[in-house]
PDB file of C-alpha atoms and ligand atoms in Angstrom:
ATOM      1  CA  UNK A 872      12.229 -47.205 -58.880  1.00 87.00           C
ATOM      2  CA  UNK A 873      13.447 -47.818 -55.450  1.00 96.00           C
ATOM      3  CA  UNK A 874      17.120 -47.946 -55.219  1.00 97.00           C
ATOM      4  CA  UNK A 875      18.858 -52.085 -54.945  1.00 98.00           C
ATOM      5  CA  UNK A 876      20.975 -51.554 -51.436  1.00 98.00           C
ATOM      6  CA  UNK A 877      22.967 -53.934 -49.619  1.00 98.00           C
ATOM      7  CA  UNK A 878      24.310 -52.618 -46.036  1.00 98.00           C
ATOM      8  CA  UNK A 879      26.550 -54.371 -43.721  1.00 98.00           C
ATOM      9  CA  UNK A 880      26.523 -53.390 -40.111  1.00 98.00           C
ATOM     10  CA  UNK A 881      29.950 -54.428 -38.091  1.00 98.00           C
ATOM     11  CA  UNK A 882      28.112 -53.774 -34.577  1.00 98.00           C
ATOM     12  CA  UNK A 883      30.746 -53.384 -31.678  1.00 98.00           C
ATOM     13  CA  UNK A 884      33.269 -56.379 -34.025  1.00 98.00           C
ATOM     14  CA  UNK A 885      36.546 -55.785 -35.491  1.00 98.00           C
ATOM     15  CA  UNK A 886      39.472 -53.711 -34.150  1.00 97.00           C
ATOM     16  CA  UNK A 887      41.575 -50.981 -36.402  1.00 96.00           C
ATOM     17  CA  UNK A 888      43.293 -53.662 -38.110  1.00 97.00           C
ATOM     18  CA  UNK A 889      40.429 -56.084 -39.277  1.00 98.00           C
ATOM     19  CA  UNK A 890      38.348 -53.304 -39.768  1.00 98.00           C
ATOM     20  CA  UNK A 891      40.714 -52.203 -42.716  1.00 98.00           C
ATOM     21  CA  UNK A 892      41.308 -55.665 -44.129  1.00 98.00           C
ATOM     22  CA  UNK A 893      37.826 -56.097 -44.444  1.00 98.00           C
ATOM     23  CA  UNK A 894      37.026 -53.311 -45.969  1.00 98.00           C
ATOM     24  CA  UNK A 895      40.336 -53.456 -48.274  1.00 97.00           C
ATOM     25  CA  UNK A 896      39.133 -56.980 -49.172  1.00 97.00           C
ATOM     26  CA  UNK A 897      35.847 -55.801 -50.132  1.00 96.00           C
ATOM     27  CA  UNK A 898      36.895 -52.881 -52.166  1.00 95.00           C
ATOM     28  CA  UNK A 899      38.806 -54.975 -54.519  1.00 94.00           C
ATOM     29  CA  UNK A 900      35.894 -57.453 -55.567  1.00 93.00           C
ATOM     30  CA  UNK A 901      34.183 -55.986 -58.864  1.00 91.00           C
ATOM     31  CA  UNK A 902      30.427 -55.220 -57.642  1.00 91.00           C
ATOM     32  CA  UNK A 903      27.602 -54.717 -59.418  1.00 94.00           C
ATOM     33  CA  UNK A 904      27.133 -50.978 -60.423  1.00 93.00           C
ATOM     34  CA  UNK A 905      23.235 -51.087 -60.232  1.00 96.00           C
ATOM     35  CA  UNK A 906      23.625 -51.852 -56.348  1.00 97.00           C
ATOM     36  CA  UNK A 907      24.429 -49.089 -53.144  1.00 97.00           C
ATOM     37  CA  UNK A 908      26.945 -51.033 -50.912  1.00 97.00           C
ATOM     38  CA  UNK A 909      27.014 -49.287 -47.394  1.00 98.00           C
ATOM     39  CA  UNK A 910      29.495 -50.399 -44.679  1.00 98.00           C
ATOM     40  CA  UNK A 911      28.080 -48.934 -40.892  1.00 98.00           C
ATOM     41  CA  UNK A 912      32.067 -49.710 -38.760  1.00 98.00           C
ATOM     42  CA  UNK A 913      32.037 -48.196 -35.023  1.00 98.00           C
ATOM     43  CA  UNK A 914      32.331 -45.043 -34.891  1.00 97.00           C
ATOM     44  CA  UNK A 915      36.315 -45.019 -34.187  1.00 96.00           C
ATOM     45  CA  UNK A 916      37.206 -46.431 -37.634  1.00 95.00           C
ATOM     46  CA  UNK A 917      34.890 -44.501 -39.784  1.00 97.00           C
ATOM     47  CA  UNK A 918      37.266 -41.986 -41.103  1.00 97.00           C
ATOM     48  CA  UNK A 919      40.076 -44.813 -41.278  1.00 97.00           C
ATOM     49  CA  UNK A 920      37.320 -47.403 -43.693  1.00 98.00           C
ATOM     50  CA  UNK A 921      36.397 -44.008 -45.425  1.00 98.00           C
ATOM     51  CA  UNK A 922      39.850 -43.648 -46.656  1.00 97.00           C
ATOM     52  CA  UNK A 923      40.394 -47.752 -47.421  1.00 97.00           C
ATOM     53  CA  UNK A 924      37.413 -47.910 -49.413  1.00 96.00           C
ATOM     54  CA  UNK A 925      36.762 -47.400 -52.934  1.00 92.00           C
ATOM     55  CA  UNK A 926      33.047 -47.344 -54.296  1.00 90.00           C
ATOM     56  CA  UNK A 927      31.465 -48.520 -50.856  1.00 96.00           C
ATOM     57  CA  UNK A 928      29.641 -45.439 -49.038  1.00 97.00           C
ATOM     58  CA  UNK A 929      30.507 -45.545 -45.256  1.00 98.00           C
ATOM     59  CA  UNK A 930      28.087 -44.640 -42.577  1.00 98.00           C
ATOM     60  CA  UNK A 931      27.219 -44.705 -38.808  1.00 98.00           C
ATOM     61  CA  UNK A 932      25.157 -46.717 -36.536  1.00 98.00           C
ATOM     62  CA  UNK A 933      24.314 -44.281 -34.063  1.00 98.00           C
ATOM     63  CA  UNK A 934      24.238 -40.769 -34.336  1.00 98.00           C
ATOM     64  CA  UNK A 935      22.905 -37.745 -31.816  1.00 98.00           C
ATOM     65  CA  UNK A 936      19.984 -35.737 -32.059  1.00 98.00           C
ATOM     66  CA  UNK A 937      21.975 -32.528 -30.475  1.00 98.00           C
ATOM     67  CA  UNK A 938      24.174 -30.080 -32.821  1.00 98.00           C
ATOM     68  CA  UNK A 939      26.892 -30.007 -30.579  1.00 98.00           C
ATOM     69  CA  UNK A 940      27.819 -29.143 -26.638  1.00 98.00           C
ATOM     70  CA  UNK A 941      27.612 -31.015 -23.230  1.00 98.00           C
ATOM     71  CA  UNK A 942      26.746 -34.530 -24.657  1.00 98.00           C
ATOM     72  CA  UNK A 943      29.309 -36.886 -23.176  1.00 98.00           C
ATOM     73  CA  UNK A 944      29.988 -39.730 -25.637  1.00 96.00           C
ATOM     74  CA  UNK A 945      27.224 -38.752 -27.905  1.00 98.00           C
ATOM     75  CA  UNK A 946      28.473 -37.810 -31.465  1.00 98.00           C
ATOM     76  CA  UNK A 947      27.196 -35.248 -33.944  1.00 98.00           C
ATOM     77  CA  UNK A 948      26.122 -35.714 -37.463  1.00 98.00           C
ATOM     78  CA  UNK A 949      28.348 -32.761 -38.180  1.00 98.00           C
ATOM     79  CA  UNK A 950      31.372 -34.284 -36.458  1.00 98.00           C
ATOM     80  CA  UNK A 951      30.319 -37.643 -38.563  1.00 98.00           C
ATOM     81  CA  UNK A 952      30.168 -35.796 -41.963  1.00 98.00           C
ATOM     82  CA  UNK A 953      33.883 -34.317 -41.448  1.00 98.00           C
ATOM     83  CA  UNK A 954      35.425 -37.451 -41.581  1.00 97.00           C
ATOM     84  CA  UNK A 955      33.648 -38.809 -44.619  1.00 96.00           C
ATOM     85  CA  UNK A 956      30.315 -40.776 -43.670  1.00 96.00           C
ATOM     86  CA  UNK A 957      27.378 -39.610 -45.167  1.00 94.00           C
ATOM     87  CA  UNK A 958      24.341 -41.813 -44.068  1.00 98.00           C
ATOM     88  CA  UNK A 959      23.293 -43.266 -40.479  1.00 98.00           C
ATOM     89  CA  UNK A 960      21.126 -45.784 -38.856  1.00 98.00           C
ATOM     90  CA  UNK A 961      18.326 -44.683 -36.536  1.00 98.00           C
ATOM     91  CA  UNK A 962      16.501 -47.127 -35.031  1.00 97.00           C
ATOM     92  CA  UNK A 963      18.074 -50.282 -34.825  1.00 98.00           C
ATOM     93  CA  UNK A 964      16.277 -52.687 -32.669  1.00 97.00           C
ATOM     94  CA  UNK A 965      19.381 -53.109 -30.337  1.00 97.00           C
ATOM     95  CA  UNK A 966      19.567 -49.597 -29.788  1.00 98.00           C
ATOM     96  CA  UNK A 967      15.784 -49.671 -28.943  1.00 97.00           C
ATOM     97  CA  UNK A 968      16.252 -53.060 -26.865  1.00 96.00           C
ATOM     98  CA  UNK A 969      19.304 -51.862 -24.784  1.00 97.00           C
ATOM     99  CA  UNK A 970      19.871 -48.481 -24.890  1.00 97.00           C
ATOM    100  CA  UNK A 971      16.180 -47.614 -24.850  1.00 96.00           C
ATOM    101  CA  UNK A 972      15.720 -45.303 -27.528  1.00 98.00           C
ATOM    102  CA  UNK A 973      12.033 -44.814 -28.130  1.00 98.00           C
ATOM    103  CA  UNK A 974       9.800 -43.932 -31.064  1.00 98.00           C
ATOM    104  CA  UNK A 975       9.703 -40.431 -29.585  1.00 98.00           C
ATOM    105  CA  UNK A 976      13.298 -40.010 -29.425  1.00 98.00           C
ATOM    106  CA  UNK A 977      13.989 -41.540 -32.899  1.00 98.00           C
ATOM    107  CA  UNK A 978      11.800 -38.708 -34.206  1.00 98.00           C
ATOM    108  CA  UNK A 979      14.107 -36.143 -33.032  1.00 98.00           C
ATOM    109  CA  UNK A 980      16.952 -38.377 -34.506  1.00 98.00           C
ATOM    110  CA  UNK A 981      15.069 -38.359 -37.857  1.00 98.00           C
ATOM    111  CA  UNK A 982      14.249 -34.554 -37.684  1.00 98.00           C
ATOM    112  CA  UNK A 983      18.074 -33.821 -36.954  1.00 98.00           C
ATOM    113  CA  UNK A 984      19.067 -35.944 -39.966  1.00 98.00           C
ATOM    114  CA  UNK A 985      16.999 -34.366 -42.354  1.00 98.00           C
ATOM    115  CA  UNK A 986      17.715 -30.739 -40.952  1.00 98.00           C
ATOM    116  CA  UNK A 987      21.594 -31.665 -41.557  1.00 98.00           C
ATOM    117  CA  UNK A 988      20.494 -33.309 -45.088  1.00 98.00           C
ATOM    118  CA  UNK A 989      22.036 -36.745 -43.642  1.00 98.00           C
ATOM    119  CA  UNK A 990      20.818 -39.694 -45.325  1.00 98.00           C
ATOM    120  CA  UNK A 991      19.352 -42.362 -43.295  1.00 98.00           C
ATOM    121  CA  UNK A 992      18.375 -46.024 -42.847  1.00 98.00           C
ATOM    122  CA  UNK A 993      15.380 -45.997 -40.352  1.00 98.00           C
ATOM    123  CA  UNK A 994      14.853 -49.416 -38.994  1.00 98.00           C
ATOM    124  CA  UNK A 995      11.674 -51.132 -37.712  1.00 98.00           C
ATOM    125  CA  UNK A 996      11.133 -54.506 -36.663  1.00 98.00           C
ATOM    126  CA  UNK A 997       8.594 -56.208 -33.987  1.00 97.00           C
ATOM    127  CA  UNK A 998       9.896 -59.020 -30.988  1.00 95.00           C
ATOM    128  CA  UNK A 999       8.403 -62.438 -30.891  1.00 93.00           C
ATOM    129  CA  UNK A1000       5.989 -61.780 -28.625  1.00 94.00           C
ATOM    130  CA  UNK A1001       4.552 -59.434 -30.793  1.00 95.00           C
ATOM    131  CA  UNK A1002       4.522 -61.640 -33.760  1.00 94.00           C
ATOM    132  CA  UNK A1003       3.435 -64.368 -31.612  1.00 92.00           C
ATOM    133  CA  UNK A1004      -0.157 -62.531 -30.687  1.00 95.00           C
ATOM    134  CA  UNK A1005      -0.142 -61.484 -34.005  1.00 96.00           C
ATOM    135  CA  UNK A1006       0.369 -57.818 -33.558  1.00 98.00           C
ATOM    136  CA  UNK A1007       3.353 -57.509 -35.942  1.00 98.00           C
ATOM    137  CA  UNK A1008       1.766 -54.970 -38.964  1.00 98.00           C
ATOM    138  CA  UNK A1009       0.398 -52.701 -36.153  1.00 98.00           C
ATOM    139  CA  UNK A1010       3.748 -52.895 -33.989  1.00 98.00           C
ATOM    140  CA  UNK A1011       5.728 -51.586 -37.475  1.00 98.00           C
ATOM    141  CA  UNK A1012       2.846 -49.381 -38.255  1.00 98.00           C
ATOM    142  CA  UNK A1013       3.179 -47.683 -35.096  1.00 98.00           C
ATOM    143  CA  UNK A1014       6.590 -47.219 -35.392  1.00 98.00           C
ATOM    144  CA  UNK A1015       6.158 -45.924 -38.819  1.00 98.00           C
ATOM    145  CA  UNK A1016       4.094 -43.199 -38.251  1.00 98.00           C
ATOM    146  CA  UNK A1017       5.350 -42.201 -34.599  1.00 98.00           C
ATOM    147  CA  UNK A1018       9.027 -41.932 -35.678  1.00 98.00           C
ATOM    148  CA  UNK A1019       8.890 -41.298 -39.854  1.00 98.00           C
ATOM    149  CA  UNK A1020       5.658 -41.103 -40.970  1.00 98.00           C
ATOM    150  CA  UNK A1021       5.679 -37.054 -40.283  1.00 98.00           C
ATOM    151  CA  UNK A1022       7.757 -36.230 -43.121  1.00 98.00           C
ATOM    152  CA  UNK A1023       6.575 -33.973 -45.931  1.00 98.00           C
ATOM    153  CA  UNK A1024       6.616 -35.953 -49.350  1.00 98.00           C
ATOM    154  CA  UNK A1025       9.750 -34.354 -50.677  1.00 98.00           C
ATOM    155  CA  UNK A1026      11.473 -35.431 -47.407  1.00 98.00           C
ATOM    156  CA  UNK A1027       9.678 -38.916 -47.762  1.00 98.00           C
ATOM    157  CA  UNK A1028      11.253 -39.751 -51.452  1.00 98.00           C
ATOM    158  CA  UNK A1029      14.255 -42.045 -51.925  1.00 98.00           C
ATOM    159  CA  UNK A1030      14.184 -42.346 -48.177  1.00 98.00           C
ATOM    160  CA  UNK A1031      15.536 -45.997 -46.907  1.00 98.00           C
ATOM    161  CA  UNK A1032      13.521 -48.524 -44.203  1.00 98.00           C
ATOM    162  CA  UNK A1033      15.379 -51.298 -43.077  1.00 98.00           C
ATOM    163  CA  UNK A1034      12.727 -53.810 -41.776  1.00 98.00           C
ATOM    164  CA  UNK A1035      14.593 -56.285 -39.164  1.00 97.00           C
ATOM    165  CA  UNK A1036      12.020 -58.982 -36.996  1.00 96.00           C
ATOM    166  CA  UNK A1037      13.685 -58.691 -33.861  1.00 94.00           C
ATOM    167  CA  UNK A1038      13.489 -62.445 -33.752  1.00 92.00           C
ATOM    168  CA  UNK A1039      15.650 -63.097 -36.451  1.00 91.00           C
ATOM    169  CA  UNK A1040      18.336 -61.214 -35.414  1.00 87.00           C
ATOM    170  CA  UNK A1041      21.520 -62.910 -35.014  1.00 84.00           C
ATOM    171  CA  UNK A1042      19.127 -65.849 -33.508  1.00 85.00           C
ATOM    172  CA  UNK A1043      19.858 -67.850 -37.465  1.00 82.00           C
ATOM    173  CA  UNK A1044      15.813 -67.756 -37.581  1.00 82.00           C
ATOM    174  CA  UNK A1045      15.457 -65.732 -41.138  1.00 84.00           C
ATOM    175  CA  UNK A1046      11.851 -64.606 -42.106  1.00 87.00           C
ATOM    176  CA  UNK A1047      10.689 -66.960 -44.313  1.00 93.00           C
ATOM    177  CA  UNK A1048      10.512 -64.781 -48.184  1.00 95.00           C
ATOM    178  CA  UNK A1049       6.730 -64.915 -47.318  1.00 96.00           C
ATOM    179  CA  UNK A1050       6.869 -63.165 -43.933  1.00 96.00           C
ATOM    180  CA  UNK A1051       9.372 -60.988 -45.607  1.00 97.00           C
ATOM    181  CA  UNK A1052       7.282 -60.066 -48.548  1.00 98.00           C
ATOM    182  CA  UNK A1053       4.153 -59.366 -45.933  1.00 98.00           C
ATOM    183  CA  UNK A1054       5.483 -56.751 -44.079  1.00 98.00           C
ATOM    184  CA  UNK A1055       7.394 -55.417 -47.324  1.00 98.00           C
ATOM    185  CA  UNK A1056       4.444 -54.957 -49.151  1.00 98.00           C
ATOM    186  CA  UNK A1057       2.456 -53.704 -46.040  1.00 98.00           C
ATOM    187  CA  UNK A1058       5.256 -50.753 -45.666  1.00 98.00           C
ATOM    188  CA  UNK A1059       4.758 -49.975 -49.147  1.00 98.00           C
ATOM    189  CA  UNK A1060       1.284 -49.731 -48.905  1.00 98.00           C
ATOM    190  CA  UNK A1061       0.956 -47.039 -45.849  1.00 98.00           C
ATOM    191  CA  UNK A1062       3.641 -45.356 -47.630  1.00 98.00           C
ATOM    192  CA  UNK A1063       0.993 -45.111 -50.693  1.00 98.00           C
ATOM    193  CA  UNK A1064      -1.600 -44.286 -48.141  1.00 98.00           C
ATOM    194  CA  UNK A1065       0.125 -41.790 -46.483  1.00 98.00           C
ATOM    195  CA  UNK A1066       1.669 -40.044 -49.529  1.00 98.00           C
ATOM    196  CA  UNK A1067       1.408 -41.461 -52.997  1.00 98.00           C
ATOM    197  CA  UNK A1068       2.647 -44.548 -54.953  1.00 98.00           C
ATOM    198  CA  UNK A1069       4.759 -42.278 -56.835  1.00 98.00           C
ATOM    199  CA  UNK A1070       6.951 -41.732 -53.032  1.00 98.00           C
ATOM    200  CA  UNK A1071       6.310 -45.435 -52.121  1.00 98.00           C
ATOM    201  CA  UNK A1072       8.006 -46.773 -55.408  1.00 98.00           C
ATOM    202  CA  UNK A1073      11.213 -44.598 -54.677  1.00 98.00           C
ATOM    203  CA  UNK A1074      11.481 -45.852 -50.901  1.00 98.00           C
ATOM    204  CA  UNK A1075      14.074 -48.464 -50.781  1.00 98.00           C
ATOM    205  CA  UNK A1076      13.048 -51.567 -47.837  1.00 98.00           C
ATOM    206  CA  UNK A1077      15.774 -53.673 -47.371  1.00 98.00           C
ATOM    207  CA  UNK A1078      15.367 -56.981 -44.640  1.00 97.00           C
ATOM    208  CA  UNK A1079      17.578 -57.333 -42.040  1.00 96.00           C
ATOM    209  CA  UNK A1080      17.677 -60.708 -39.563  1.00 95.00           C
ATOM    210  CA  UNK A1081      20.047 -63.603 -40.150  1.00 93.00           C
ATOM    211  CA  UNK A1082      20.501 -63.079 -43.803  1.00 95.00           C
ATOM    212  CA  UNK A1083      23.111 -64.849 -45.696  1.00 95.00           C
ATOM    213  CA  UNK A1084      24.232 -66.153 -49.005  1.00 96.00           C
ATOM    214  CA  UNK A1085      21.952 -68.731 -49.095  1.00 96.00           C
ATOM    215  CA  UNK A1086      18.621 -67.228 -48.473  1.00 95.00           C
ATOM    216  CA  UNK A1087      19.596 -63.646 -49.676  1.00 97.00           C
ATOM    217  CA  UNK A1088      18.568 -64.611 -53.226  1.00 97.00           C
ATOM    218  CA  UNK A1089      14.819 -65.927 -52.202  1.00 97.00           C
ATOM    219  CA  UNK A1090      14.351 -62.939 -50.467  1.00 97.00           C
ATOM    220  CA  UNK A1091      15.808 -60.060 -53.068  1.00 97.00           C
ATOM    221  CA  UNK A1092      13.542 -61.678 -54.969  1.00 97.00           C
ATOM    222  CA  UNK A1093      10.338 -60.615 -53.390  1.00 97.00           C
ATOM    223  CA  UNK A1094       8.748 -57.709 -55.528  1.00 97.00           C
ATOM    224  CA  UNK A1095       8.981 -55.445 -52.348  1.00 98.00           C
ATOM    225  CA  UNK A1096      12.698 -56.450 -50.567  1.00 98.00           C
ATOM    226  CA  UNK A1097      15.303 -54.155 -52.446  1.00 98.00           C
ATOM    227  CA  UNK A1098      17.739 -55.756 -50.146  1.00 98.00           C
ATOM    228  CA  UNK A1099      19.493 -55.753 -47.197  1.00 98.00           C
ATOM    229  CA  UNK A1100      20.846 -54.727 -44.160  1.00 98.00           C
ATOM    230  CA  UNK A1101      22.833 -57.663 -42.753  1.00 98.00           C
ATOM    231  CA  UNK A1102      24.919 -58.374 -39.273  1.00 97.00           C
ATOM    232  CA  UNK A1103      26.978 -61.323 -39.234  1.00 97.00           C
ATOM    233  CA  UNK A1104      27.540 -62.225 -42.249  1.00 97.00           C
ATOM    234  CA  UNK A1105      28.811 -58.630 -43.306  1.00 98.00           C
ATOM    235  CA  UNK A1106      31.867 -59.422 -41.222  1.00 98.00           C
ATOM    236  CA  UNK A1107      33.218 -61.910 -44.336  1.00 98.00           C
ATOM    237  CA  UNK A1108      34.710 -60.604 -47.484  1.00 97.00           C
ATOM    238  CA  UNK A1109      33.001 -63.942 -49.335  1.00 97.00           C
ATOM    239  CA  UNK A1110      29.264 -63.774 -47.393  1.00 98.00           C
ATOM    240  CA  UNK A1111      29.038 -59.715 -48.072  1.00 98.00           C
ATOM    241  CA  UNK A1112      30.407 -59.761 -51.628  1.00 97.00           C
ATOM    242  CA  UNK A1113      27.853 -63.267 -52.586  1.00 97.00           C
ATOM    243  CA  UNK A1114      25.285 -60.607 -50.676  1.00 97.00           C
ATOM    244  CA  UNK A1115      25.360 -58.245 -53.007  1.00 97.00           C
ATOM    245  CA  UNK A1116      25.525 -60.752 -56.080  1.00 97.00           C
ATOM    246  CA  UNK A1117      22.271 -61.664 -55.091  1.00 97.00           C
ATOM    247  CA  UNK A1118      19.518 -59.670 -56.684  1.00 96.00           C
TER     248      UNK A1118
HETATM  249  P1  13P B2538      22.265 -60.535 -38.406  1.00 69.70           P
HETATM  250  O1  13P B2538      22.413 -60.524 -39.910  1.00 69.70           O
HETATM  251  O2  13P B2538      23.535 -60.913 -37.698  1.00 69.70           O
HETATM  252  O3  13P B2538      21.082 -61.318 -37.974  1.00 69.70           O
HETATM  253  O4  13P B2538      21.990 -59.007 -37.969  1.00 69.70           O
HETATM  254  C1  13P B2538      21.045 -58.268 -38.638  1.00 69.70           C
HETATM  255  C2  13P B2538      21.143 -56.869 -38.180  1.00 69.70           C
HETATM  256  O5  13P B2538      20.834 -56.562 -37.046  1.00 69.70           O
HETATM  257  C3  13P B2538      21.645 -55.865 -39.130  1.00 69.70           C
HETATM  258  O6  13P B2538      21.456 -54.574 -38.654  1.00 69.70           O
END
């Protein structure tokens, strides 16, 4: 059975300070066991949240797909390990949108992680204009299988997709449970295609796009969301912690 996660990704908020208190506050509500709680901080506070946090896994929102060397500003999984995260994000439509990082180049991102046995959230997602002509399953497909989708099955299992409509980002526009559920079960299915239902069932596919305490428990309901990976409201000890009540 897939794993029930709940992920909350700061973006470029907080400073030192509220970085700790949040996750400080966070730490000392009692969580349910049966749920992974993820916090992705900026990169600067990672080791600092790592140390603050007790049963919350830390991680990082961007990571490079070099070892090490001549890569100004880029960081290294191996430099992200040594101070205590141990899962990433690749993909993440705002990396896509503004720092242009293409299904190409997230397959080197994904091929580095696994090399370096770093757990990841890959995360897919289509803009309105896609949805709007109706192209939205083959947009994700084709990020699927150009960036992920080339995994062997024993690299495929317990792996985690993050599926995040561009146009409910941040925007307060949440997929309805039905879109959600759609695209959910679509994943699933090329994941049964591709592999077997066996790998499918373990992948974990969280939604991610204006998600908050009151429509988290509509859509952790659908058969194929096993949670979420959630912006805004992540930033509030309340919001997260009602988050992660909600399955
Ligand atoms: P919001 O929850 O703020 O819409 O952000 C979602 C997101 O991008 C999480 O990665």
């Amino acid at each position: 059975m897939a794993k029930k996660i709940v992920a909350g990704n700061w973006k470029m908020n907080l400073n030192a300070d509220s970085a700790l208190t949040l996750i400080k506050g966070i730490s000392e509500v009692s969580l349910p066991s049966d749920v992974r709680v993820i916090v992705f901080p900026s990169s600067v506070f990672i080791g600092q949240v790592v140390e603050a946090s007790s049963g919350i896994e830390v991680g990082c929102q961007n990571f490079s797909n070099e070892d090490k060397g001549a890569f100004t500003g880029e960081i290294s999984i191996n430099q992200i390990k040594s101070i205590g995260a141990n899962v990433g994000l690749i993909g993440h439509s705002e990396r896509r949108a503004y720092y242009k990082e293409d299904n190409a180049l997230l397959k080197t991102k994904v091929d580095q992680a696994i090399k370096e046995n770093f757990d990841f959230i890959f995360c897919c997602g289509e803009p309105l204009f896609i949805r709007e002509e109706g192209k939205e399953f083959s947009f994700v497909r084709e990020q699927l299988n150009e960036s992920l989708f080339h995994l062997t099955s024993d690299q495929m299992k317990n792996r985690v997709i993050a599926y995040e409509p561009v146009w409910a980002i941040g925007t307060g526009k949440t997929a309805s449970s039905i879109q959600a559920e759609d695209m959910h079960l679509s994943i699933r299915s090329w994941i049964t295609e591709k592999y077997s239902a066996e790998i499918a069932s373990s992948v974990s596919i969280l939604y991610g796009g204006s998600c908050k305490p009151s429509n988290a428990k509509e859509l952790f309901a659908c058969p194929n969301v096993d949670g979420g990976l959630i912006g805004g409201a992540a930033l509030d000890v309340d919001d997260f912690s009602q988050l992660i009540k909600s399955f």
